[in-house]
């Protein structure tokens, strides 16, 4: 008995010693003999699908910044969809705080993001707020040429984003959420509103050029009593504000 | 010599310590298996999918959002960035970093138990190997034999090394058998990446290599074993130095726990990297996560541990052979 245990222990001693030696040599000498090559994974066919798949892309609004419940309009929207459809709804929220349209354009270029888009039944997008309002830091420069520059770039980006989405998914309904003016009650609110309206109009034009991409206005929702619907940073919506957006989008979704 | 070792092994087995350790490990593995199962279950429910790519993508986006918060410390930010880049690398290469199955459970179990749990189990054996001879009064009988003192100590030390090897084996085998009932016994061939280098700019993926999980696990087990031997040797030294087993255990326990706490806060205290207890997480180097103090790498940590090991061994032998026993 004792002998047997001793022998087994000695064998394990040698095994672990070998493992240790291997680990050290692998850590140092192990020059890459097998470089894993970047995979060109083919986008798989939709797997056993049950219920709706929602993919949310965009910035802090998609993330739900400012909502005390942490849901954001996407969370509320998913809850409503679950209730209405009586089906499981799978949400993939890919929103990133502070994301601008050029960054989203990069994001939709990633293989895995494309695979998610491919699987989606409904895609919701919020973008542009950080392009125009510079992350809520300050109000845009009113100098027209700067603004035009920003806007042209932005329009190019969303066009590219929509092209990517449509490339990978011809069937999903895409809801592109427009901008509201959080600064409407401030000093230059009127002029700001004009800029935002123009911005939204151009965005709607780009959306209209693609099939099944619906521009969803939110400007009117926040036009009166904007402060009731804004979070304390006076830029992001609060819980009530998100609910308004979610209800509007929910009413548009068909299945 | 073999007679002496056999004699020590006989004592060890008679004490039934290994069985106790086996039971402790078994119970803990059951707990961890259940916890892990629950975790994957809630995750699946929350995201509505068990597709690992979707989950990983979601984790990447979540981490990106945490990075954009201005309230997190630079240290933490760097660690997050490294784990973010690593996850993205896994995703880009279509490799699941946590292939479901018992082998992955073993890997995670080992990574989490290397700096506290496994050393504790080793201490159960090592800390009274010599001091119990004092407290039971048997040391005189042992030393009156016509055998050199260093030989007696060496036989005890060899027994310790053998017991440590057994403990690692028990941990590996038990976690495989128990977790396999829930996660399945397959997955040895699953691919896993190693060779991520942490540089000043973040994560470097130029040396990344692909391994099979079984290869990776054998390496992990080797590293865990090395750590266990070093910790065992240190407790062994304390057991020679301090006659009271409880006191020796207390000292060792304090050192281990302080190590776990220190690793979380020593990033600015650079010389702390020469303590043995912040160098215990060797498996992290294989996995490629950021070390507690900048500039630490596998060879550095192993050197530090080796120095402590050698010092402990020398002290033990010198003290044991020179000391008066009464």
mmCIF file of N, CA and C in Angstrom, chain A residues 90 92 112 115-116 119, chain B residues 40 43-45 47-62 87 91:
data_model
loop_
_atom_site.group_PDB
_atom_site.id
_atom_site.type_symbol
_atom_site.label_atom_id
_atom_site.label_comp_id
_atom_site.label_asym_id
_atom_site.label_seq_id
_atom_site.Cartn_x
_atom_site.Cartn_y
_atom_site.Cartn_z
ATOM 1 N N UNK A 90 -34.381 38.126 -28.257
ATOM 2 C CA UNK A 90 -32.963 38.140 -27.915
ATOM 3 C C UNK A 90 -32.349 39.459 -28.318
ATOM 4 N N UNK A 92 -29.041 41.950 -28.604
ATOM 5 C CA UNK A 92 -27.603 42.159 -28.565
ATOM 6 C C UNK A 92 -27.382 43.655 -28.632
ATOM 7 N N UNK A 112 -17.541 39.758 -36.362
ATOM 8 C CA UNK A 112 -18.542 39.267 -35.436
ATOM 9 C C UNK A 112 -19.762 40.182 -35.418
ATOM 10 N N UNK A 115 -21.824 39.320 -38.223
ATOM 11 C CA UNK A 115 -22.579 38.083 -38.004
ATOM 12 C C UNK A 115 -23.829 38.362 -37.174
ATOM 13 N N UNK A 116 -23.658 39.251 -36.185
ATOM 14 C CA UNK A 116 -24.816 39.621 -35.373
ATOM 15 C C UNK A 116 -25.874 40.317 -36.232
ATOM 16 N N UNK A 119 -27.896 37.971 -38.222
ATOM 17 C CA UNK A 119 -28.893 37.182 -37.496
ATOM 18 C C UNK A 119 -30.127 37.988 -37.123
ATOM 19 N N UNK B 40 -23.380 30.328 -15.905
ATOM 20 C CA UNK B 40 -23.643 30.215 -17.342
ATOM 21 C C UNK B 40 -25.146 30.223 -17.611
ATOM 22 N N UNK B 43 -26.407 33.758 -17.369
ATOM 23 C CA UNK B 43 -25.917 34.491 -18.524
ATOM 24 C C UNK B 43 -26.729 34.152 -19.776
ATOM 25 N N UNK B 44 -27.007 32.858 -19.888
ATOM 26 C CA UNK B 44 -27.773 32.421 -21.053
ATOM 27 C C UNK B 44 -29.160 33.043 -21.034
ATOM 28 N N UNK B 45 -29.734 33.087 -19.850
ATOM 29 C CA UNK B 45 -31.074 33.645 -19.728
ATOM 30 C C UNK B 45 -31.076 35.131 -20.043
ATOM 31 N N UNK B 47 -28.919 36.949 -21.818
ATOM 32 C CA UNK B 47 -28.645 37.312 -23.202
ATOM 33 C C UNK B 47 -29.540 36.557 -24.169
ATOM 34 N N UNK B 48 -30.267 35.578 -23.667
ATOM 35 C CA UNK B 48 -31.189 34.846 -24.517
ATOM 36 C C UNK B 48 -30.502 33.946 -25.516
ATOM 37 N N UNK B 49 -29.222 33.660 -25.301
ATOM 38 C CA UNK B 49 -28.514 32.804 -26.235
ATOM 39 C C UNK B 49 -27.388 32.096 -25.516
ATOM 40 N N UNK B 50 -26.966 30.964 -26.055
ATOM 41 C CA UNK B 50 -25.785 30.324 -25.493
ATOM 42 C C UNK B 50 -24.659 30.347 -26.516
ATOM 43 N N UNK B 51 -24.838 31.136 -27.556
ATOM 44 C CA UNK B 51 -23.821 31.279 -28.583
ATOM 45 C C UNK B 51 -22.640 32.058 -28.007
ATOM 46 N N UNK B 52 -21.483 31.402 -27.925
ATOM 47 C CA UNK B 52 -20.360 32.045 -27.236
ATOM 48 C C UNK B 52 -19.894 33.303 -27.958
ATOM 49 N N UNK B 53 -20.065 33.326 -29.279
ATOM 50 C CA UNK B 53 -19.599 34.517 -30.004
ATOM 51 C C UNK B 53 -20.412 35.741 -29.607
ATOM 52 N N UNK B 54 -21.730 35.526 -29.530
ATOM 53 C CA UNK B 54 -22.586 36.637 -29.114
ATOM 54 C C UNK B 54 -22.215 37.098 -27.712
ATOM 55 N N UNK B 55 -21.991 36.134 -26.821
ATOM 56 C CA UNK B 55 -21.662 36.491 -25.442
ATOM 57 C C UNK B 55 -20.331 37.238 -25.392
ATOM 58 N N UNK B 56 -19.371 36.741 -26.153
ATOM 59 C CA UNK B 56 -18.053 37.381 -26.152
ATOM 60 C C UNK B 56 -18.136 38.786 -26.726
ATOM 61 N N UNK B 57 -18.901 38.926 -27.822
ATOM 62 C CA UNK B 57 -19.063 40.249 -28.428
ATOM 63 C C UNK B 57 -19.691 41.216 -27.432
ATOM 64 N N UNK B 58 -20.674 40.698 -26.703
ATOM 65 C CA UNK B 58 -21.339 41.528 -25.705
ATOM 66 C C UNK B 58 -20.356 41.937 -24.606
ATOM 67 N N UNK B 59 -19.511 40.990 -24.209
ATOM 68 C CA UNK B 59 -18.510 41.319 -23.189
ATOM 69 C C UNK B 59 -17.558 42.391 -23.692
ATOM 70 N N UNK B 60 -17.188 42.289 -24.968
ATOM 71 C CA UNK B 60 -16.273 43.276 -25.530
ATOM 72 C C UNK B 60 -16.903 44.660 -25.489
ATOM 73 N N UNK B 61 -18.166 44.726 -25.905
ATOM 74 C CA UNK B 61 -18.835 46.030 -25.908
ATOM 75 C C UNK B 61 -18.976 46.563 -24.481
ATOM 76 N N UNK B 62 -19.313 45.666 -23.556
ATOM 77 C CA UNK B 62 -19.450 46.108 -22.165
ATOM 78 C C UNK B 62 -18.131 46.644 -21.623
ATOM 79 N N UNK B 87 -9.733 39.435 -25.808
ATOM 80 C CA UNK B 87 -11.031 38.899 -26.210
ATOM 81 C C UNK B 87 -11.273 39.126 -27.692
ATOM 82 N N UNK B 91 -11.930 36.439 -30.636
ATOM 83 C CA UNK B 91 -13.113 36.529 -31.491
ATOM 84 C C UNK B 91 -12.710 36.593 -32.962
#
